[in-house]
mmCIF file with all atom_site columns, C-alpha atoms in Angstrom:
data_model
loop_
_atom_site.group_PDB
_atom_site.id
_atom_site.type_symbol
_atom_site.label_atom_id
_atom_site.label_alt_id
_atom_site.label_comp_id
_atom_site.label_asym_id
_atom_site.label_entity_id
_atom_site.label_seq_id
_atom_site.pdbx_PDB_ins_code
_atom_site.Cartn_x
_atom_site.Cartn_y
_atom_site.Cartn_z
_atom_site.occupancy
_atom_site.B_iso_or_equiv
_atom_site.pdbx_formal_charge
_atom_site.auth_seq_id
_atom_site.auth_comp_id
_atom_site.auth_asym_id
_atom_site.auth_atom_id
_atom_site.pdbx_PDB_model_num
ATOM 1   C CA . UNK B 1 1   ? -25.213 22.489  -2.956  1.00 0.00 ? 19  UNK B CA 1
ATOM 2   C CA . UNK B 1 2   ? -23.073 21.640  -5.952  1.00 0.00 ? 20  UNK B CA 1
ATOM 3   C CA . UNK B 1 3   ? -23.597 20.855  -9.641  1.00 0.00 ? 21  UNK B CA 1
ATOM 4   C CA . UNK B 1 4   ? -21.455 17.785  -9.956  1.00 0.00 ? 22  UNK B CA 1
ATOM 5   C CA . UNK B 1 5   ? -22.226 16.542  -13.485 1.00 0.00 ? 23  UNK B CA 1
ATOM 6   C CA . UNK B 1 6   ? -24.263 18.147  -16.238 1.00 0.00 ? 24  UNK B CA 1
ATOM 7   C CA . UNK B 1 7   ? -27.690 18.571  -14.726 1.00 0.00 ? 25  UNK B CA 1
ATOM 8   C CA . UNK B 1 8   ? -27.085 16.571  -11.548 1.00 0.00 ? 26  UNK B CA 1
ATOM 9   C CA . UNK B 1 9   ? -27.206 18.608  -8.322  1.00 0.00 ? 27  UNK B CA 1
ATOM 10  C CA . UNK B 1 10  ? -25.805 17.358  -5.037  1.00 0.00 ? 28  UNK B CA 1
ATOM 11  C CA . UNK B 1 11  ? -27.040 18.477  -1.600  1.00 0.00 ? 29  UNK B CA 1
ATOM 12  C CA . UNK B 1 12  ? -24.792 17.588  1.293   1.00 0.00 ? 30  UNK B CA 1
ATOM 13  C CA . UNK B 1 13  ? -24.443 17.765  5.058   1.00 0.00 ? 31  UNK B CA 1
ATOM 14  C CA . UNK B 1 14  ? -21.457 16.645  7.089   1.00 0.00 ? 32  UNK B CA 1
ATOM 15  C CA . UNK B 1 15  ? -22.012 15.183  10.559  1.00 0.00 ? 33  UNK B CA 1
ATOM 16  C CA . UNK B 1 16  ? -18.793 15.528  12.533  1.00 0.00 ? 34  UNK B CA 1
ATOM 17  C CA . UNK B 1 17  ? -19.889 13.303  15.375  1.00 0.00 ? 35  UNK B CA 1
ATOM 18  C CA . UNK B 1 18  ? -19.859 10.260  13.064  1.00 0.00 ? 36  UNK B CA 1
ATOM 19  C CA . UNK B 1 19  ? -17.420 11.673  10.464  1.00 0.00 ? 37  UNK B CA 1
ATOM 20  C CA . UNK B 1 20  ? -19.889 11.010  7.648   1.00 0.00 ? 38  UNK B CA 1
ATOM 21  C CA . UNK B 1 21  ? -21.323 13.180  4.868   1.00 0.00 ? 39  UNK B CA 1
ATOM 22  C CA . UNK B 1 22  ? -24.903 12.600  3.683   1.00 0.00 ? 40  UNK B CA 1
ATOM 23  C CA . UNK B 1 23  ? -25.881 13.329  0.080   1.00 0.00 ? 41  UNK B CA 1
ATOM 24  C CA . UNK B 1 24  ? -29.142 13.738  -1.806  1.00 0.00 ? 42  UNK B CA 1
ATOM 25  C CA . UNK B 1 25  ? -29.255 14.294  -5.546  1.00 0.00 ? 43  UNK B CA 1
ATOM 26  C CA . UNK B 1 26  ? -31.557 16.103  -7.948  1.00 0.00 ? 44  UNK B CA 1
ATOM 27  C CA . UNK B 1 27  ? -31.530 15.298  -11.660 1.00 0.00 ? 45  UNK B CA 1
ATOM 28  C CA . UNK B 1 28  ? -32.871 18.557  -12.967 1.00 0.00 ? 46  UNK B CA 1
ATOM 29  C CA . UNK B 1 29  ? -34.751 17.895  -16.187 1.00 0.00 ? 47  UNK B CA 1
ATOM 30  C CA . UNK B 1 30  ? -38.266 18.563  -17.379 1.00 0.00 ? 48  UNK B CA 1
ATOM 31  C CA . UNK B 1 31  ? -39.309 15.705  -15.076 1.00 0.00 ? 49  UNK B CA 1
ATOM 32  C CA . UNK B 1 32  ? -37.002 16.279  -12.058 1.00 0.00 ? 50  UNK B CA 1
ATOM 33  C CA . UNK B 1 33  ? -36.187 13.315  -9.809  1.00 0.00 ? 51  UNK B CA 1
ATOM 34  C CA . UNK B 1 34  ? -34.808 13.542  -6.283  1.00 0.00 ? 52  UNK B CA 1
ATOM 35  C CA . UNK B 1 35  ? -32.613 10.673  -5.083  1.00 0.00 ? 53  UNK B CA 1
ATOM 36  C CA . UNK B 1 36  ? -33.209 10.205  -1.342  1.00 0.00 ? 54  UNK B CA 1
ATOM 37  C CA . UNK B 1 37  ? -34.790 12.671  1.086   1.00 0.00 ? 55  UNK B CA 1
ATOM 38  C CA . UNK B 1 38  ? -32.339 12.557  3.939   1.00 0.00 ? 56  UNK B CA 1
ATOM 39  C CA . UNK B 1 39  ? -33.633 12.311  7.522   1.00 0.00 ? 57  UNK B CA 1
ATOM 40  C CA . UNK B 1 40  ? -36.135 14.834  8.883   1.00 0.00 ? 58  UNK B CA 1
ATOM 41  C CA . UNK B 1 41  ? -33.311 17.205  9.805   1.00 0.00 ? 59  UNK B CA 1
ATOM 42  C CA . UNK B 1 42  ? -31.621 16.846  6.426   1.00 0.00 ? 60  UNK B CA 1
ATOM 43  C CA . UNK B 1 43  ? -34.910 17.285  4.561   1.00 0.00 ? 61  UNK B CA 1
ATOM 44  C CA . UNK B 1 44  ? -35.607 20.531  6.423   1.00 0.00 ? 62  UNK B CA 1
ATOM 45  C CA . UNK B 1 45  ? -32.232 21.826  5.281   1.00 0.00 ? 63  UNK B CA 1
ATOM 46  C CA . UNK B 1 46  ? -32.772 20.451  1.774   1.00 0.00 ? 64  UNK B CA 1
ATOM 47  C CA . UNK B 1 47  ? -36.177 22.037  1.042   1.00 0.00 ? 65  UNK B CA 1
ATOM 48  C CA . UNK B 1 48  ? -35.056 25.690  0.701   1.00 0.00 ? 66  UNK B CA 1
ATOM 49  C CA . UNK B 1 49  ? -32.254 24.616  -1.604  1.00 0.00 ? 67  UNK B CA 1
ATOM 50  C CA . UNK B 1 50  ? -34.627 22.510  -3.709  1.00 0.00 ? 68  UNK B CA 1
ATOM 51  C CA . UNK B 1 51  ? -36.927 25.492  -4.067  1.00 0.00 ? 69  UNK B CA 1
ATOM 52  C CA . UNK B 1 52  ? -34.099 27.619  -5.384  1.00 0.00 ? 70  UNK B CA 1
ATOM 53  C CA . UNK B 1 53  ? -32.958 25.011  -7.900  1.00 0.00 ? 71  UNK B CA 1
ATOM 54  C CA . UNK B 1 54  ? -36.407 23.908  -9.091  1.00 0.00 ? 72  UNK B CA 1
ATOM 55  C CA . UNK B 1 55  ? -37.871 27.442  -9.246  1.00 0.00 ? 73  UNK B CA 1
ATOM 56  C CA . UNK B 1 56  ? -41.254 26.956  -10.980 1.00 0.00 ? 74  UNK B CA 1
ATOM 57  C CA . UNK B 1 57  ? -40.660 23.342  -11.995 1.00 0.00 ? 75  UNK B CA 1
ATOM 58  C CA . UNK B 1 58  ? -42.556 20.694  -10.100 1.00 0.00 ? 76  UNK B CA 1
ATOM 59  C CA . UNK B 1 59  ? -40.709 17.788  -8.537  1.00 0.00 ? 77  UNK B CA 1
ATOM 60  C CA . UNK B 1 60  ? -41.885 14.694  -10.470 1.00 0.00 ? 78  UNK B CA 1
ATOM 61  C CA . UNK B 1 61  ? -40.267 11.701  -8.707  1.00 0.00 ? 79  UNK B CA 1
ATOM 62  C CA . UNK B 1 62  ? -38.468 10.753  -5.465  1.00 0.00 ? 80  UNK B CA 1
ATOM 63  C CA . UNK B 1 63  ? -36.334 7.670   -5.650  1.00 0.00 ? 81  UNK B CA 1
ATOM 64  C CA . UNK B 1 64  ? -35.875 5.728   -2.401  1.00 0.00 ? 82  UNK B CA 1
ATOM 65  C CA . UNK B 1 65  ? -33.287 2.948   -2.532  1.00 0.00 ? 83  UNK B CA 1
ATOM 66  C CA . UNK B 1 66  ? -34.280 1.340   0.773   1.00 0.00 ? 84  UNK B CA 1
ATOM 67  C CA . UNK B 1 67  ? -36.088 1.960   4.018   1.00 0.00 ? 85  UNK B CA 1
ATOM 68  C CA . UNK B 1 68  ? -33.688 3.789   6.319   1.00 0.00 ? 86  UNK B CA 1
ATOM 69  C CA . UNK B 1 69  ? -33.802 7.199   7.919   1.00 0.00 ? 87  UNK B CA 1
ATOM 70  C CA . UNK B 1 70  ? -31.310 8.958   5.653   1.00 0.00 ? 88  UNK B CA 1
ATOM 71  C CA . UNK B 1 71  ? -32.896 7.536   2.521   1.00 0.00 ? 89  UNK B CA 1
ATOM 72  C CA . UNK B 1 72  ? -36.553 8.329   3.265   1.00 0.00 ? 90  UNK B CA 1
ATOM 73  C CA . UNK B 1 73  ? -36.930 9.749   6.794   1.00 0.00 ? 91  UNK B CA 1
ATOM 74  C CA . UNK B 1 74  ? -37.804 13.176  5.390   1.00 0.00 ? 92  UNK B CA 1
ATOM 75  C CA . UNK B 1 75  ? -40.292 11.975  2.829   1.00 0.00 ? 93  UNK B CA 1
ATOM 76  C CA . UNK B 1 76  ? -43.287 13.456  4.618   1.00 0.00 ? 94  UNK B CA 1
ATOM 77  C CA . UNK B 1 77  ? -41.578 16.869  4.710   1.00 0.00 ? 95  UNK B CA 1
ATOM 78  C CA . UNK B 1 78  ? -40.771 16.714  0.993   1.00 0.00 ? 96  UNK B CA 1
ATOM 79  C CA . UNK B 1 79  ? -44.306 15.682  0.053   1.00 0.00 ? 97  UNK B CA 1
ATOM 80  C CA . UNK B 1 80  ? -45.804 18.547  2.033   1.00 0.00 ? 98  UNK B CA 1
ATOM 81  C CA . UNK B 1 81  ? -44.033 20.987  -0.298  1.00 0.00 ? 99  UNK B CA 1
ATOM 82  C CA . UNK B 1 82  ? -44.289 18.796  -3.423  1.00 0.00 ? 100 UNK B CA 1
ATOM 83  C CA . UNK B 1 83  ? -47.509 16.801  -2.926  1.00 0.00 ? 101 UNK B CA 1
ATOM 84  C CA . UNK B 1 84  ? -47.665 15.638  -6.589  1.00 0.00 ? 102 UNK B CA 1
ATOM 85  C CA . UNK B 1 85  ? -44.214 14.015  -6.455  1.00 0.00 ? 103 UNK B CA 1
ATOM 86  C CA . UNK B 1 86  ? -44.282 10.243  -6.825  1.00 0.00 ? 104 UNK B CA 1
ATOM 87  C CA . UNK B 1 87  ? -42.054 8.152   -4.639  1.00 0.00 ? 105 UNK B CA 1
ATOM 88  C CA . UNK B 1 88  ? -40.332 5.224   -6.421  1.00 0.00 ? 106 UNK B CA 1
ATOM 89  C CA . UNK B 1 89  ? -39.219 2.235   -4.364  1.00 0.00 ? 107 UNK B CA 1
ATOM 90  C CA . UNK B 1 90  ? -39.286 -1.530  -3.977  1.00 0.00 ? 108 UNK B CA 1
ATOM 91  C CA . UNK B 1 91  ? -42.365 -3.419  -2.748  1.00 0.00 ? 109 UNK B CA 1
ATOM 92  C CA . UNK B 1 92  ? -40.813 -4.007  0.674   1.00 0.00 ? 110 UNK B CA 1
ATOM 93  C CA . UNK B 1 93  ? -39.964 -0.325  1.071   1.00 0.00 ? 111 UNK B CA 1
ATOM 94  C CA . UNK B 1 94  ? -43.499 0.579   0.013   1.00 0.00 ? 112 UNK B CA 1
ATOM 95  C CA . UNK B 1 95  ? -44.934 -1.677  2.727   1.00 0.00 ? 113 UNK B CA 1
ATOM 96  C CA . UNK B 1 96  ? -42.704 -0.019  5.367   1.00 0.00 ? 114 UNK B CA 1
ATOM 97  C CA . UNK B 1 97  ? -43.739 3.465   4.227   1.00 0.00 ? 115 UNK B CA 1
ATOM 98  C CA . UNK B 1 98  ? -47.392 2.522   4.371   1.00 0.00 ? 116 UNK B CA 1
ATOM 99  C CA . UNK B 1 99  ? -46.987 0.735   7.715   1.00 0.00 ? 117 UNK B CA 1
ATOM 100 C CA . UNK B 1 100 ? -45.496 3.838   9.289   1.00 0.00 ? 118 UNK B CA 1
ATOM 101 C CA . UNK B 1 101 ? -48.200 6.051   7.683   1.00 0.00 ? 119 UNK B CA 1
ATOM 102 C CA . UNK B 1 102 ? -45.503 7.966   5.834   1.00 0.00 ? 120 UNK B CA 1
ATOM 103 C CA . UNK B 1 103 ? -46.956 7.567   2.345   1.00 0.00 ? 121 UNK B CA 1
ATOM 104 C CA . UNK B 1 104 ? -49.578 5.462   0.625   1.00 0.00 ? 122 UNK B CA 1
ATOM 105 C CA . UNK B 1 105 ? -48.980 6.405   -2.998  1.00 0.00 ? 123 UNK B CA 1
ATOM 106 C CA . UNK B 1 106 ? -45.835 4.873   -4.444  1.00 0.00 ? 124 UNK B CA 1
ATOM 107 C CA . UNK B 1 107 ? -44.605 3.634   -7.820  1.00 0.00 ? 125 UNK B CA 1
ATOM 108 C CA . UNK B 1 108 ? -43.262 0.151   -7.139  1.00 0.00 ? 126 UNK B CA 1
ATOM 109 C CA . UNK B 1 109 ? -40.384 -1.097  -9.224  1.00 0.00 ? 127 UNK B CA 1
ATOM 110 C CA . UNK B 1 110 ? -38.667 -4.464  -9.409  1.00 0.00 ? 128 UNK B CA 1
ATOM 111 C CA . UNK B 1 111 ? -35.121 -5.380  -10.411 1.00 0.00 ? 129 UNK B CA 1
ATOM 112 C CA . UNK B 1 112 ? -34.874 -5.153  -14.173 1.00 0.00 ? 130 UNK B CA 1
ATOM 113 C CA . UNK B 1 113 ? -37.620 -2.528  -14.439 1.00 0.00 ? 131 UNK B CA 1
ATOM 114 C CA . UNK B 1 114 ? -36.941 0.869   -16.002 1.00 0.00 ? 132 UNK B CA 1
ATOM 115 C CA . UNK B 1 115 ? -38.264 4.361   -15.672 1.00 0.00 ? 133 UNK B CA 1
ATOM 116 C CA . UNK B 1 116 ? -38.042 6.066   -19.067 1.00 0.00 ? 134 UNK B CA 1
ATOM 117 C CA . UNK B 1 117 ? -38.684 9.751   -19.638 1.00 0.00 ? 135 UNK B CA 1
ATOM 118 C CA . UNK B 1 118 ? -37.804 12.141  -22.481 1.00 0.00 ? 136 UNK B CA 1
ATOM 119 C CA . UNK B 1 119 ? -34.548 13.108  -20.753 1.00 0.00 ? 137 UNK B CA 1
ATOM 120 C CA . UNK B 1 120 ? -33.338 10.139  -18.689 1.00 0.00 ? 138 UNK B CA 1
ATOM 121 C CA . UNK B 1 121 ? -33.723 6.426   -18.191 1.00 0.00 ? 139 UNK B CA 1
ATOM 122 C CA . UNK B 1 122 ? -33.273 4.724   -14.833 1.00 0.00 ? 140 UNK B CA 1
ATOM 123 C CA . UNK B 1 123 ? -32.619 1.002   -14.706 1.00 0.00 ? 141 UNK B CA 1
ATOM 124 C CA . UNK B 1 124 ? -33.239 -0.622  -11.330 1.00 0.00 ? 142 UNK B CA 1
ATOM 125 C CA . UNK B 1 125 ? -31.149 -3.359  -9.782  1.00 0.00 ? 143 UNK B CA 1
ATOM 126 C CA . UNK B 1 126 ? -31.683 -5.661  -6.859  1.00 0.00 ? 144 UNK B CA 1
ATOM 127 C CA . UNK B 1 127 ? -30.244 -4.325  -3.590  1.00 0.00 ? 145 UNK B CA 1
ATOM 128 C CA . UNK B 1 128 ? -30.343 -6.510  -0.439  1.00 0.00 ? 146 UNK B CA 1
ATOM 129 C CA . UNK B 1 129 ? -29.960 -3.480  1.832   1.00 0.00 ? 147 UNK B CA 1
ATOM 130 C CA . UNK B 1 130 ? -28.792 -3.331  5.364   1.00 0.00 ? 148 UNK B CA 1
ATOM 131 C CA . UNK B 1 131 ? -29.573 -3.749  8.048   1.00 0.00 ? 149 UNK B CA 1
ATOM 132 C CA . UNK B 1 132 ? -32.078 -6.568  7.539   1.00 0.00 ? 150 UNK B CA 1
ATOM 133 C CA . UNK B 1 133 ? -31.225 -7.352  3.918   1.00 0.00 ? 151 UNK B CA 1
ATOM 134 C CA . UNK B 1 134 ? -34.658 -6.062  2.942   1.00 0.00 ? 152 UNK B CA 1
ATOM 135 C CA . UNK B 1 135 ? -35.379 -5.883  -0.736  1.00 0.00 ? 153 UNK B CA 1
ATOM 136 C CA . UNK B 1 136 ? -34.179 -2.523  -1.948  1.00 0.00 ? 154 UNK B CA 1
ATOM 137 C CA . UNK B 1 137 ? -33.244 -1.006  -5.297  1.00 0.00 ? 155 UNK B CA 1
ATOM 138 C CA . UNK B 1 138 ? -30.155 0.576   -6.871  1.00 0.00 ? 156 UNK B CA 1
ATOM 139 C CA . UNK B 1 139 ? -30.510 2.905   -9.853  1.00 0.00 ? 157 UNK B CA 1
ATOM 140 C CA . UNK B 1 140 ? -28.421 3.364   -12.953 1.00 0.00 ? 158 UNK B CA 1
ATOM 141 C CA . UNK B 1 141 ? -29.034 6.305   -15.279 1.00 0.00 ? 159 UNK B CA 1
ATOM 142 C CA . UNK B 1 142 ? -28.230 4.789   -18.671 1.00 0.00 ? 160 UNK B CA 1
ATOM 143 C CA . UNK B 1 143 ? -27.918 7.966   -20.818 1.00 0.00 ? 161 UNK B CA 1
ATOM 144 C CA . UNK B 1 144 ? -25.451 9.747   -18.544 1.00 0.00 ? 162 UNK B CA 1
ATOM 145 C CA . UNK B 1 145 ? -23.987 6.495   -17.216 1.00 0.00 ? 163 UNK B CA 1
ATOM 146 C CA . UNK B 1 146 ? -24.398 7.540   -13.621 1.00 0.00 ? 164 UNK B CA 1
ATOM 147 C CA . UNK B 1 147 ? -24.744 4.893   -10.921 1.00 0.00 ? 165 UNK B CA 1
ATOM 148 C CA . UNK B 1 148 ? -26.513 5.901   -7.718  1.00 0.00 ? 166 UNK B CA 1
ATOM 149 C CA . UNK B 1 149 ? -24.781 3.581   -5.226  1.00 0.00 ? 167 UNK B CA 1
ATOM 150 C CA . UNK B 1 150 ? -26.727 4.404   -2.034  1.00 0.00 ? 168 UNK B CA 1
ATOM 151 C CA . UNK B 1 151 ? -24.752 2.853   0.872   1.00 0.00 ? 169 UNK B CA 1
ATOM 152 C CA . UNK B 1 152 ? -22.408 0.869   -1.351  1.00 0.00 ? 170 UNK B CA 1
ATOM 153 C CA . UNK B 1 153 ? -19.118 2.383   -2.474  1.00 0.00 ? 171 UNK B CA 1
ATOM 154 C CA . UNK B 1 154 ? -19.148 4.864   0.402   1.00 0.00 ? 172 UNK B CA 1
ATOM 155 C CA . UNK B 1 155 ? -16.363 6.584   2.276   1.00 0.00 ? 173 UNK B CA 1
ATOM 156 C CA . UNK B 1 156 ? -16.201 8.451   5.588   1.00 0.00 ? 174 UNK B CA 1
ATOM 157 C CA . UNK B 1 157 ? -15.026 12.006  5.997   1.00 0.00 ? 175 UNK B CA 1
ATOM 158 C CA . UNK B 1 158 ? -16.150 15.544  5.065   1.00 0.00 ? 176 UNK B CA 1
ATOM 159 C CA . UNK B 1 159 ? -16.853 15.300  1.333   1.00 0.00 ? 177 UNK B CA 1
ATOM 160 C CA . UNK B 1 160 ? -18.804 18.281  0.052   1.00 0.00 ? 178 UNK B CA 1
ATOM 161 C CA . UNK B 1 161 ? -18.889 18.468  -3.729  1.00 0.00 ? 179 UNK B CA 1
ATOM 162 C CA . UNK B 1 162 ? -15.658 16.430  -3.981  1.00 0.00 ? 180 UNK B CA 1
ATOM 163 C CA . UNK B 1 163 ? -14.700 13.912  -6.663  1.00 0.00 ? 181 UNK B CA 1
ATOM 164 C CA . UNK B 1 164 ? -11.978 11.293  -6.893  1.00 0.00 ? 182 UNK B CA 1
ATOM 165 C CA . UNK B 1 165 ? -10.923 8.811   -9.551  1.00 0.00 ? 183 UNK B CA 1
ATOM 166 C CA . UNK B 1 166 ? -11.464 5.072   -9.266  1.00 0.00 ? 184 UNK B CA 1
ATOM 167 C CA . UNK B 1 167 ? -12.331 2.010   -11.372 1.00 0.00 ? 185 UNK B CA 1
ATOM 168 C CA . UNK B 1 168 ? -15.636 0.201   -11.563 1.00 0.00 ? 186 UNK B CA 1
ATOM 169 C CA . UNK B 1 169 ? -13.943 -3.179  -11.098 1.00 0.00 ? 187 UNK B CA 1
ATOM 170 C CA . UNK B 1 170 ? -12.228 -2.124  -7.854  1.00 0.00 ? 188 UNK B CA 1
ATOM 171 C CA . UNK B 1 171 ? -15.386 -0.509  -6.467  1.00 0.00 ? 189 UNK B CA 1
ATOM 172 C CA . UNK B 1 172 ? -17.350 -3.727  -7.053  1.00 0.00 ? 190 UNK B CA 1
ATOM 173 C CA . UNK B 1 173 ? -14.612 -5.831  -5.540  1.00 0.00 ? 191 UNK B CA 1
ATOM 174 C CA . UNK B 1 174 ? -14.384 -3.637  -2.447  1.00 0.00 ? 192 UNK B CA 1
ATOM 175 C CA . UNK B 1 175 ? -18.037 -4.085  -1.335  1.00 0.00 ? 193 UNK B CA 1
ATOM 176 C CA . UNK B 1 176 ? -17.574 -5.149  2.273   1.00 0.00 ? 194 UNK B CA 1
ATOM 177 C CA . UNK B 1 177 ? -19.094 -7.838  4.470   1.00 0.00 ? 195 UNK B CA 1
ATOM 178 C CA . UNK B 1 178 ? -20.554 -5.226  6.804   1.00 0.00 ? 196 UNK B CA 1
ATOM 179 C CA . UNK B 1 179 ? -22.344 -3.610  3.871   1.00 0.00 ? 197 UNK B CA 1
ATOM 180 C CA . UNK B 1 180 ? -23.844 -6.917  2.665   1.00 0.00 ? 198 UNK B CA 1
ATOM 181 C CA . UNK B 1 181 ? -23.230 -9.729  5.124   1.00 0.00 ? 199 UNK B CA 1
ATOM 182 C CA . UNK B 1 182 ? -24.813 -12.559 3.114   1.00 0.00 ? 200 UNK B CA 1
ATOM 183 C CA . UNK B 1 183 ? -22.006 -13.992 0.913   1.00 0.00 ? 201 UNK B CA 1
ATOM 184 C CA . UNK B 1 184 ? -24.372 -15.376 -1.734  1.00 0.00 ? 202 UNK B CA 1
ATOM 185 C CA . UNK B 1 185 ? -26.334 -12.195 -2.036  1.00 0.00 ? 203 UNK B CA 1
ATOM 186 C CA . UNK B 1 186 ? -23.145 -10.140 -2.179  1.00 0.00 ? 204 UNK B CA 1
ATOM 187 C CA . UNK B 1 187 ? -21.696 -12.348 -4.943  1.00 0.00 ? 205 UNK B CA 1
ATOM 188 C CA . UNK B 1 188 ? -24.967 -12.099 -6.912  1.00 0.00 ? 206 UNK B CA 1
ATOM 189 C CA . UNK B 1 189 ? -25.003 -8.301  -6.563  1.00 0.00 ? 207 UNK B CA 1
ATOM 190 C CA . UNK B 1 190 ? -21.348 -8.051  -7.656  1.00 0.00 ? 208 UNK B CA 1
ATOM 191 C CA . UNK B 1 191 ? -22.124 -10.198 -10.697 1.00 0.00 ? 209 UNK B CA 1
ATOM 192 C CA . UNK B 1 192 ? -25.052 -7.985  -11.668 1.00 0.00 ? 210 UNK B CA 1
ATOM 193 C CA . UNK B 1 193 ? -23.059 -4.816  -11.180 1.00 0.00 ? 211 UNK B CA 1
ATOM 194 C CA . UNK B 1 194 ? -20.277 -6.122  -13.377 1.00 0.00 ? 212 UNK B CA 1
ATOM 195 C CA . UNK B 1 195 ? -22.704 -6.049  -16.303 1.00 0.00 ? 213 UNK B CA 1
ATOM 196 C CA . UNK B 1 196 ? -23.012 -2.261  -16.108 1.00 0.00 ? 214 UNK B CA 1
ATOM 197 C CA . UNK B 1 197 ? -20.610 0.273   -17.645 1.00 0.00 ? 215 UNK B CA 1
ATOM 198 C CA . UNK B 1 198 ? -20.977 3.463   -15.600 1.00 0.00 ? 216 UNK B CA 1
ATOM 199 C CA . UNK B 1 199 ? -18.708 6.433   -15.973 1.00 0.00 ? 217 UNK B CA 1
ATOM 200 C CA . UNK B 1 200 ? -19.654 8.050   -12.666 1.00 0.00 ? 218 UNK B CA 1
ATOM 201 C CA . UNK B 1 201 ? -20.787 7.001   -9.235  1.00 0.00 ? 219 UNK B CA 1
ATOM 202 C CA . UNK B 1 202 ? -23.057 9.288   -7.076  1.00 0.00 ? 220 UNK B CA 1
ATOM 203 C CA . UNK B 1 203 ? -22.833 7.722   -3.589  1.00 0.00 ? 221 UNK B CA 1
ATOM 204 C CA . UNK B 1 204 ? -24.982 8.309   -0.596  1.00 0.00 ? 222 UNK B CA 1
ATOM 205 C CA . UNK B 1 205 ? -21.884 9.087   1.459   1.00 0.00 ? 223 UNK B CA 1
ATOM 206 C CA . UNK B 1 206 ? -18.406 10.236  0.553   1.00 0.00 ? 224 UNK B CA 1
ATOM 207 C CA . UNK B 1 207 ? -16.841 11.667  -2.629  1.00 0.00 ? 225 UNK B CA 1
ATOM 208 C CA . UNK B 1 208 ? -18.305 11.121  -6.035  1.00 0.00 ? 226 UNK B CA 1
ATOM 209 C CA . UNK B 1 209 ? -16.283 8.728   -8.169  1.00 0.00 ? 227 UNK B CA 1
ATOM 210 C CA . UNK B 1 210 ? -15.093 9.353   -11.680 1.00 0.00 ? 228 UNK B CA 1
ATOM 211 C CA . UNK B 1 211 ? -14.460 5.995   -13.259 1.00 0.00 ? 229 UNK B CA 1
ATOM 212 C CA . UNK B 1 212 ? -11.585 5.114   -15.566 1.00 0.00 ? 230 UNK B CA 1
#
């Protein structure tokens, strides 16, 4: 666990077999929000750490960018300990969660929607997520200018609490075909991302990125 920026906590696990680090994030405010649950295994490792950080504060929200095991596989485990927490996701992700009997109580958001609290504001963007280009969501915290990039802007390797410098323009430009294989959807996403002005990227995998 690492505090990577102000009140943003990062929880990480490196899997040597695939040379990839998996991150979940907690924005610790009066209305805490968890970004991704990790798989079942990752969630089981995450829960004791969450308990230490949250103490007597209740987890308010769980943001799920898209339906994939490392984004929401551990949702049932998280909700057992924090049953009042509200998952936030796209309509397609909500249908998948319901269809697998994982959860039937979600806050559905669309691109352009916002979640505004006393201490943060999340703006949601369209995310045609792999592997089926299902409708997902990306989140941008406007007050702190933190972009939660999910599986975009990722890097391999053991990256536990690490940070490197980059530029927003280059990160947008480097979104690869294997991350978003539809050229039109990729171009549209890159155009939408170019409208943002983040100072920091919190990725699902790899080092965090401090933007110049």
